[in-house]
PDB file of C-alpha atoms in Angstrom:
ATOM      1  CA  MET P 992     -30.888   8.521 -18.443  1.00  0.00           C
ATOM      2  CA  ASP P 993     -30.768   8.733 -14.587  1.00  0.00           C
ATOM      3  CA  LEU P 994     -27.183   7.146 -14.440  1.00  0.00           C
ATOM      4  CA  LEU P 995     -25.914   9.896 -17.058  1.00  0.00           C
ATOM      5  CA  ASP P 996     -27.657  12.558 -15.134  1.00  0.00           C
ATOM      6  CA  MET P 997     -26.059  11.622 -11.950  1.00  0.00           C
ATOM      7  CA  ILE P 998     -22.556  11.319 -13.490  1.00  0.00           C
ATOM      8  CA  LEU P 999     -22.861  14.855 -15.192  1.00  0.00           C
ATOM      9  CA  ARG P1000     -24.378  16.418 -11.942  1.00  0.00           C
ATOM     10  CA  THR P1001     -21.963  15.028  -9.822  1.00  0.00           C
ATOM     11  CA  ILE P1002     -18.630  15.564 -11.563  1.00  0.00           C
ATOM     12  CA  PRO P1003     -17.273  18.603  -9.261  1.00  0.00           C
ATOM     13  CA  GLY P1004     -18.198  16.284  -6.185  1.00  0.00           C
ATOM     14  CA  PHE P1005     -16.777  13.166  -7.034  1.00  0.00           C
ATOM     15  CA  TRP P1006     -13.581  14.494  -8.307  1.00  0.00           C
ATOM     16  CA  GLU P1007     -12.994  16.572  -5.194  1.00  0.00           C
ATOM     17  CA  ALA P1008     -13.973  12.979  -3.370  1.00  0.00           C
ATOM     18  CA  ALA P1009     -11.445  11.303  -5.835  1.00  0.00           C
ATOM     19  CA  TRP P1010      -8.631  13.870  -5.043  1.00  0.00           C
ATOM     20  CA  ILE P1011      -9.227  13.176  -1.124  1.00  0.00           C
ATOM     21  CA  THR P1012      -9.039   9.385  -1.839  1.00  0.00           C
ATOM     22  CA  LEU P1013      -5.833   9.726  -4.011  1.00  0.00           C
ATOM     23  CA  LYS P1014      -4.206  11.716  -0.706  1.00  0.00           C
ATOM     24  CA  ILE P1015      -5.107   9.237   1.737  1.00  0.00           C
ATOM     25  CA  THR P1016      -3.761   6.504  -0.405  1.00  0.00           C
ATOM     26  CA  PHE P1017      -0.490   8.322  -0.946  1.00  0.00           C
ATOM     27  CA  VAL P1018       0.010   9.131   2.796  1.00  0.00           C
ATOM     28  CA  SER P1019      -0.726   5.844   3.806  1.00  0.00           C
ATOM     29  CA  VAL P1020       1.671   4.146   1.527  1.00  0.00           C
ATOM     30  CA  VAL P1021       4.180   6.336   2.708  1.00  0.00           C
ATOM     31  CA  ILE P1022       3.538   5.473   6.211  1.00  0.00           C
ATOM     32  CA  GLY P1023       3.298   1.840   5.251  1.00  0.00           C
ATOM     33  CA  GLY P1024       6.522   1.908   3.495  1.00  0.00           C
ATOM     34  CA  ILE P1025       8.308   3.386   6.321  1.00  0.00           C
ATOM     35  CA  LEU P1026       6.986   0.656   8.620  1.00  0.00           C
ATOM     36  CA  GLY P1027       7.510  -1.795   5.916  1.00  0.00           C
ATOM     37  CA  VAL P1028      11.235  -1.202   5.689  1.00  0.00           C
ATOM     38  CA  PHE P1029      11.787  -1.941   9.364  1.00  0.00           C
ATOM     39  CA  ILE P1030       9.591  -5.045   9.420  1.00  0.00           C
ATOM     40  CA  SER P1031      11.406  -6.365   6.587  1.00  0.00           C
ATOM     41  CA  LEU P1032      14.577  -5.691   8.094  1.00  0.00           C
ATOM     42  CA  LEU P1033      13.385  -7.690  11.280  1.00  0.00           C
ATOM     43  CA  ARG P1034      11.983 -10.478   9.119  1.00  0.00           C
ATOM     44  CA  SER P1035      14.939 -10.919   7.193  1.00  0.00           C
ATOM     45  CA  SER P1036      17.043 -11.141  10.319  1.00  0.00           C
ATOM     46  CA  SER P1037      19.371 -13.990  11.381  1.00  0.00           C
ATOM     47  CA  SER P1038      18.364 -13.431  14.859  1.00  0.00           C
ATOM     48  CA  LYS P1039      15.338 -15.638  15.560  1.00  0.00           C
ATOM     49  CA  ILE P1040      13.864 -12.963  18.433  1.00  0.00           C
ATOM     50  CA  LEU P1041      13.757 -10.082  15.774  1.00  0.00           C
ATOM     51  CA  CYS P1042      12.658 -12.581  12.981  1.00  0.00           C
ATOM     52  CA  GLY P1043       9.721 -13.664  15.584  1.00  0.00           C
ATOM     53  CA  ILE P1044       8.922 -10.315  16.193  1.00  0.00           C
ATOM     54  CA  ALA P1045       8.238  -9.217  12.687  1.00  0.00           C
ATOM     55  CA  ARG P1046       6.032 -12.631  12.288  1.00  0.00           C
ATOM     56  CA  VAL P1047       3.924 -11.923  15.288  1.00  0.00           C
ATOM     57  CA  TYR P1048       3.376  -8.446  14.101  1.00  0.00           C
ATOM     58  CA  ILE P1049       2.577  -9.521  10.519  1.00  0.00           C
ATOM     59  CA  SER P1050       0.345 -12.182  11.759  1.00  0.00           C
ATOM     60  CA  PHE P1051      -1.551  -9.784  14.451  1.00  0.00           C
ATOM     61  CA  ILE P1052      -2.226  -7.031  11.674  1.00  0.00           C
ATOM     62  CA  GLN P1053      -3.293  -9.213   8.900  1.00  0.00           C
ATOM     63  CA  GLY P1054      -5.540 -11.199  11.545  1.00  0.00           C
ATOM     64  CA  ILE P1055      -7.795  -8.251  12.420  1.00  0.00           C
ATOM     65  CA  PRO P1056      -9.816  -6.814   9.441  1.00  0.00           C
ATOM     66  CA  LEU P1057      -9.023  -3.260   8.270  1.00  0.00           C
ATOM     67  CA  ILE P1058     -12.470  -1.871   9.098  1.00  0.00           C
ATOM     68  CA  VAL P1059     -11.749  -2.828  12.728  1.00  0.00           C
ATOM     69  CA  GLN P1060      -8.321  -1.231  12.934  1.00  0.00           C
ATOM     70  CA  ILE P1061      -9.668   1.948  11.460  1.00  0.00           C
ATOM     71  CA  SER P1062     -12.553   1.967  13.880  1.00  0.00           C
ATOM     72  CA  ILE P1063      -9.856   1.160  16.889  1.00  0.00           C
ATOM     73  CA  LEU P1064      -7.469   3.887  15.714  1.00  0.00           C
ATOM     74  CA  TYR P1065     -10.419   6.625  15.514  1.00  0.00           C
ATOM     75  CA  PHE P1066     -12.792   5.976  18.255  1.00  0.00           C
ATOM     76  CA  GLY P1067     -10.181   4.418  20.739  1.00  0.00           C
ATOM     77  CA  ILE P1068      -6.716   6.234  20.190  1.00  0.00           C
ATOM     78  CA  SER P1069      -8.221   9.600  19.027  1.00  0.00           C
ATOM     79  CA  SER P1070     -10.014   9.769  22.350  1.00  0.00           C
ATOM     80  CA  VAL P1071      -6.744  10.000  24.030  1.00  0.00           C
ATOM     81  CA  PHE P1072      -4.553  11.893  21.308  1.00  0.00           C
ATOM     82  CA  ASP P1073      -5.597  14.764  19.030  1.00  0.00           C
ATOM     83  CA  LEU P1074      -5.916  12.617  15.900  1.00  0.00           C
ATOM     84  CA  SER P1075      -7.903  13.859  12.944  1.00  0.00           C
ATOM     85  CA  ASN P1076     -10.323  11.234  10.942  1.00  0.00           C
ATOM     86  CA  PHE P1077      -7.879  11.766   7.888  1.00  0.00           C
ATOM     87  CA  TRP P1078      -4.641  10.635   9.784  1.00  0.00           C
ATOM     88  CA  ALA P1079      -6.310   7.824  11.835  1.00  0.00           C
ATOM     89  CA  GLY P1080      -7.616   6.785   8.526  1.00  0.00           C
ATOM     90  CA  SER P1081      -4.145   7.291   6.995  1.00  0.00           C
ATOM     91  CA  PHE P1082      -2.293   5.393   9.934  1.00  0.00           C
ATOM     92  CA  ALA P1083      -4.885   2.658   9.819  1.00  0.00           C
ATOM     93  CA  LEU P1084      -4.193   2.034   6.039  1.00  0.00           C
ATOM     94  CA  GLY P1085      -0.570   2.574   6.365  1.00  0.00           C
ATOM     95  CA  ILE P1086      -0.214  -0.096   9.374  1.00  0.00           C
ATOM     96  CA  TYR P1087      -2.481  -2.462   7.252  1.00  0.00           C
ATOM     97  CA  SER P1088      -0.402  -2.157   4.277  1.00  0.00           C
ATOM     98  CA  SER P1089       2.892  -2.446   5.753  1.00  0.00           C
ATOM     99  CA  THR P1090       2.745  -6.009   6.421  1.00  0.00           C
ATOM    100  CA  SER P1091       2.242  -6.372   2.470  1.00  0.00           C
ATOM    101  CA  ILE P1092       5.155  -4.010   1.947  1.00  0.00           C
ATOM    102  CA  ALA P1093       7.442  -5.737   4.377  1.00  0.00           C
ATOM    103  CA  GLU P1094       7.178  -9.046   2.549  1.00  0.00           C
ATOM    104  CA  ILE P1095       7.420  -7.339  -0.960  1.00  0.00           C
ATOM    105  CA  LEU P1096      10.620  -5.680   0.486  1.00  0.00           C
ATOM    106  CA  ARG P1097      11.852  -8.939   1.930  1.00  0.00           C
ATOM    107  CA  ARG P1098      11.271 -10.903  -1.445  1.00  0.00           C
ATOM    108  CA  SER P1099      12.987  -8.299  -3.323  1.00  0.00           C
ATOM    109  CA  MET P1100      15.977  -8.343  -1.084  1.00  0.00           C
ATOM    110  CA  GLN P1101      16.277 -12.181  -1.514  1.00  0.00           C
ATOM    111  CA  ARG P1102      16.265 -11.654  -5.326  1.00  0.00           C
ATOM    112  CA  VAL P1103      19.570  -9.832  -5.108  1.00  0.00           C
ATOM    113  CA  ASP P1104      22.692 -11.708  -6.796  1.00  0.00           C
ATOM    114  CA  ARG P1105      24.328 -13.852  -3.911  1.00  0.00           C
ATOM    115  CA  GLY P1106      27.766 -13.216  -5.607  1.00  0.00           C
ATOM    116  CA  GLN P1107      27.442  -9.340  -4.987  1.00  0.00           C
ATOM    117  CA  VAL P1108      26.756 -10.013  -1.378  1.00  0.00           C
ATOM    118  CA  GLU P1109      29.977 -12.320  -1.239  1.00  0.00           C
ATOM    119  CA  ALA P1110      31.957  -9.975  -3.270  1.00  0.00           C
ATOM    120  CA  ALA P1111      31.138  -7.050  -0.743  1.00  0.00           C
ATOM    121  CA  LYS P1112      32.046  -9.167   2.175  1.00  0.00           C
ATOM    122  CA  SER P1113      35.483 -10.098   0.652  1.00  0.00           C
ATOM    123  CA  LEU P1114      35.930  -6.308   0.394  1.00  0.00           C
ATOM    124  CA  GLY P1115      35.746  -6.177   4.239  1.00  0.00           C
ATOM    125  CA  MET P1116      32.239  -4.634   4.192  1.00  0.00           C
ATOM    126  CA  ASN P1117      30.246  -5.222   7.502  1.00  0.00           C
ATOM    127  CA  LYS P1118      26.590  -6.375   7.398  1.00  0.00           C
ATOM    128  CA  ARG P1119      25.315  -2.616   7.799  1.00  0.00           C
ATOM    129  CA  GLN P1120      27.210  -1.548   4.843  1.00  0.00           C
ATOM    130  CA  ILE P1121      26.131  -4.409   2.669  1.00  0.00           C
ATOM    131  CA  VAL P1122      22.592  -3.916   3.238  1.00  0.00           C
ATOM    132  CA  GLY P1123      22.904  -0.106   2.906  1.00  0.00           C
ATOM    133  CA  SER P1124      25.059  -0.134   0.093  1.00  0.00           C
ATOM    134  CA  VAL P1125      24.703  -3.611  -2.099  1.00  0.00           C
ATOM    135  CA  ILE P1126      21.304  -5.069  -0.853  1.00  0.00           C
ATOM    136  CA  ALA P1127      18.896  -2.084  -0.364  1.00  0.00           C
ATOM    137  CA  PRO P1128      19.388  -0.034  -3.469  1.00  0.00           C
ATOM    138  CA  GLN P1129      18.882  -3.214  -5.610  1.00  0.00           C
ATOM    139  CA  ALA P1130      15.859  -4.428  -3.513  1.00  0.00           C
ATOM    140  CA  LEU P1131      14.067  -1.125  -3.848  1.00  0.00           C
ATOM    141  CA  ARG P1132      14.667  -1.314  -7.567  1.00  0.00           C
ATOM    142  CA  LEU P1133      13.284  -4.790  -7.907  1.00  0.00           C
ATOM    143  CA  SER P1134      10.144  -3.696  -5.506  1.00  0.00           C
ATOM    144  CA  VAL P1135       8.825  -1.029  -7.586  1.00  0.00           C
ATOM    145  CA  ALA P1136       6.237  -3.025  -9.650  1.00  0.00           C
ATOM    146  CA  PRO P1137       4.974  -4.819  -6.930  1.00  0.00           C
ATOM    147  CA  MET P1138       4.615  -1.561  -4.946  1.00  0.00           C
ATOM    148  CA  ALA P1139       2.753   0.032  -7.627  1.00  0.00           C
ATOM    149  CA  ASN P1140       0.129  -2.873  -7.313  1.00  0.00           C
ATOM    150  CA  GLN P1141       0.247  -2.511  -3.726  1.00  0.00           C
ATOM    151  CA  PHE P1142      -0.866   1.017  -4.103  1.00  0.00           C
ATOM    152  CA  ILE P1143      -3.712  -0.190  -6.109  1.00  0.00           C
ATOM    153  CA  MET P1144      -4.852  -2.249  -3.339  1.00  0.00           C
ATOM    154  CA  THR P1145      -4.275   0.389  -0.874  1.00  0.00           C
ATOM    155  CA  LEU P1146      -6.526   2.733  -3.140  1.00  0.00           C
ATOM    156  CA  LYS P1147      -9.349   0.025  -2.959  1.00  0.00           C
ATOM    157  CA  ASP P1148      -9.173  -0.361   0.664  1.00  0.00           C
ATOM    158  CA  SER P1149      -9.276   3.242   1.321  1.00  0.00           C
ATOM    159  CA  SER P1150     -12.938   2.782   0.415  1.00  0.00           C
ATOM    160  CA  LEU P1151     -13.621   1.875   4.075  1.00  0.00           C
ATOM    161  CA  VAL P1152     -12.616   5.221   5.831  1.00  0.00           C
ATOM    162  CA  TYR P1153     -15.973   6.317   4.915  1.00  0.00           C
ATOM    163  CA  ILE P1154     -16.952   4.985   8.367  1.00  0.00           C
ATOM    164  CA  ILE P1155     -14.971   7.583  10.397  1.00  0.00           C
ATOM    165  CA  GLY P1156     -16.473  10.459   8.336  1.00  0.00           C
ATOM    166  CA  ILE P1157     -13.760  11.084   5.423  1.00  0.00           C
ATOM    167  CA  ALA P1158     -15.426  12.435   2.496  1.00  0.00           C
ATOM    168  CA  ASP P1159     -13.761   9.897  -0.039  1.00  0.00           C
ATOM    169  CA  ILE P1160     -15.569   8.399  -3.045  1.00  0.00           C
ATOM    170  CA  PHE P1161     -17.596   6.018  -1.139  1.00  0.00           C
ATOM    171  CA  ALA P1162     -18.605   8.569   1.470  1.00  0.00           C
ATOM    172  CA  PHE P1163     -19.638  10.899  -1.307  1.00  0.00           C
ATOM    173  CA  ALA P1164     -21.812   8.407  -3.171  1.00  0.00           C
ATOM    174  CA  ASN P1165     -23.358   7.282   0.081  1.00  0.00           C
ATOM    175  CA  ARG P1166     -24.508  11.007   0.727  1.00  0.00           C
ATOM    176  CA  GLU P1167     -25.406  11.605  -2.825  1.00  0.00           C
ATOM    177  CA  GLY P1168     -27.469   8.725  -3.183  1.00  0.00           C
ATOM    178  CA  ALA P1169     -29.194   9.352   0.387  1.00  0.00           C
ATOM    179  CA  ASN P1170     -30.037  13.108  -0.950  1.00  0.00           C
ATOM    180  CA  SER P1171     -31.187  12.147  -4.228  1.00  0.00           C
ATOM    181  CA  PHE P1172     -32.804   8.903  -3.412  1.00  0.00           C
ATOM    182  CA  GLN P1173     -30.775   7.191  -6.333  1.00  0.00           C
ATOM    183  CA  GLN P1174     -28.494   5.017  -4.338  1.00  0.00           C
ATOM    184  CA  PHE P1175     -28.007   2.599  -7.546  1.00  0.00           C
ATOM    185  CA  GLU P1176     -26.844   5.584  -9.728  1.00  0.00           C
ATOM    186  CA  ALA P1177     -24.437   6.852  -6.916  1.00  0.00           C
ATOM    187  CA  TYR P1178     -22.844   3.504  -6.349  1.00  0.00           C
ATOM    188  CA  LEU P1179     -22.441   2.797  -9.983  1.00  0.00           C
ATOM    189  CA  THR P1180     -21.003   6.427 -10.414  1.00  0.00           C
ATOM    190  CA  ALA P1181     -18.595   5.685  -7.729  1.00  0.00           C
ATOM    191  CA  GLY P1182     -17.591   2.542  -9.228  1.00  0.00           C
ATOM    192  CA  LEU P1183     -16.872   4.280 -12.334  1.00  0.00           C
ATOM    193  CA  TYR P1184     -14.580   6.524 -10.606  1.00  0.00           C
ATOM    194  CA  TYR P1185     -12.814   3.850  -8.632  1.00  0.00           C
ATOM    195  CA  LEU P1186     -12.536   2.004 -12.179  1.00  0.00           C
ATOM    196  CA  ILE P1187     -10.691   4.972 -13.718  1.00  0.00           C
ATOM    197  CA  LEU P1188      -8.195   5.395 -10.923  1.00  0.00           C
ATOM    198  CA  VAL P1189      -7.294   1.745 -10.702  1.00  0.00           C
ATOM    199  CA  SER P1190      -7.036   1.503 -14.580  1.00  0.00           C
ATOM    200  CA  VAL P1191      -4.377   4.576 -14.617  1.00  0.00           C
ATOM    201  CA  PHE P1192      -2.624   3.006 -11.915  1.00  0.00           C
ATOM    202  CA  SER P1193      -2.564  -0.556 -13.104  1.00  0.00           C
ATOM    203  CA  TYR P1194      -1.295   0.606 -16.515  1.00  0.00           C
ATOM    204  CA  VAL P1195       1.303   2.603 -14.589  1.00  0.00           C
ATOM    205  CA  ALA P1196       2.156  -0.984 -12.656  1.00  0.00           C
ATOM    206  CA  TYR P1197       2.378  -2.784 -15.999  1.00  0.00           C
ATOM    207  CA  LYS P1198       4.564  -0.392 -17.610  1.00  0.00           C
ATOM    208  CA  LEU P1199       6.943  -0.605 -14.549  1.00  0.00           C
ATOM    209  CA  GLU P1200       6.609  -4.585 -14.392  1.00  0.00           C
ATOM    210  CA  ASN P1201       7.953  -4.497 -18.129  1.00  0.00           C
ATOM    211  CA  HIS P1202      10.730  -1.989 -17.747  1.00  0.00           C
ATOM    212  CA  PHE P1203      12.303  -4.074 -14.596  1.00  0.00           C
ATOM    213  CA  ASP P1204      11.609  -7.538 -16.320  1.00  0.00           C
ATOM    214  CA  THR P1205      14.801  -7.815 -17.246  1.00  0.00           C
ATOM    215  CA  GLU P1206      16.067  -8.013 -13.833  1.00  0.00           C
ATOM    216  CA  LYS P1207      14.264 -11.182 -13.659  1.00  0.00           C
ATOM    217  CA  ARG P1208      16.776 -12.815 -16.012  1.00  0.00           C
ATOM    218  CA  ASN P1209      19.751 -14.883 -15.250  1.00  0.00           C
ATOM    219  CA  ARG P1210      19.543 -13.731 -11.275  1.00  0.00           C
ATOM    220  CA  ARG P1211      20.649 -16.141  -8.702  1.00  0.00           C
ATOM    221  CA  PRO P1212      18.528 -15.573  -5.731  1.00  0.00           C
ATOM    222  CA  ILE P1213      19.981 -15.357  -2.173  1.00  0.00           C
ATOM    223  CA  GLN P1214      19.622 -18.811  -0.253  1.00  0.00           C
ATOM    224  CA  GLY P1215      20.248 -19.905   3.127  1.00  0.00           C
ATOM    225  CA  GLY P1216      16.583 -19.125   4.879  1.00  0.00           C
ATOM    226  CA  ASP P1217      15.364 -15.705   5.678  1.00  0.00           C
ATOM    227  CA  SER P1218      18.433 -14.183   6.318  1.00  0.00           C
ATOM    228  CA  ILE P1219      19.800 -12.246   3.381  1.00  0.00           C
ATOM    229  CA  LEU P1220      23.506 -12.406   4.858  1.00  0.00           C
ATOM    230  CA  ASN P1221      23.941 -15.885   5.790  1.00  0.00           C
TER     231      ASN P1221
END
């Protein structure tokens, strides 16, 4: 009964916190997507220097725990620049997710039919035109389903932003548990809200994956190393 009482009593507060969680997740994925496109192009470049820069970036970001990156951005950079806790958390999550998004986009580009690239070359298109008109549109379509899964991962990772005072689901559960001395019930309720959100977006990701599953059939992937234009 204590758990049911906690669930019913905290509905307004948890739903407000859930909205903040969703907002920071959406913003983070947009930031990560912008960075991910840039990094994926470097990673797929035939230039060893550019590809090396992308590899170093990915290794560096993935090698530092997300909670540390959030703390660095908020307590470090925010002391120099006027950066709110929401934007510090969003940028930290965005930068962290950009490494995974970059790999998703790179692999999607490699799945584009090699014959279409060769046909574009035969028409006299340069590398920039081939990437912008042939590879990028198809790669973005192929990346929709894995990007939906990445959104879910970012949603769960967003629970770490509570350390910088963002009133997300986990932060609200912490505060409610401390005020009511019902930490166990508060965390269970928070888990329920995360489960609802993850289940909804997992269903969306499942539908998207099924929708684009036909793209996996009879597709000859791009060969020749990491470069998509070799």
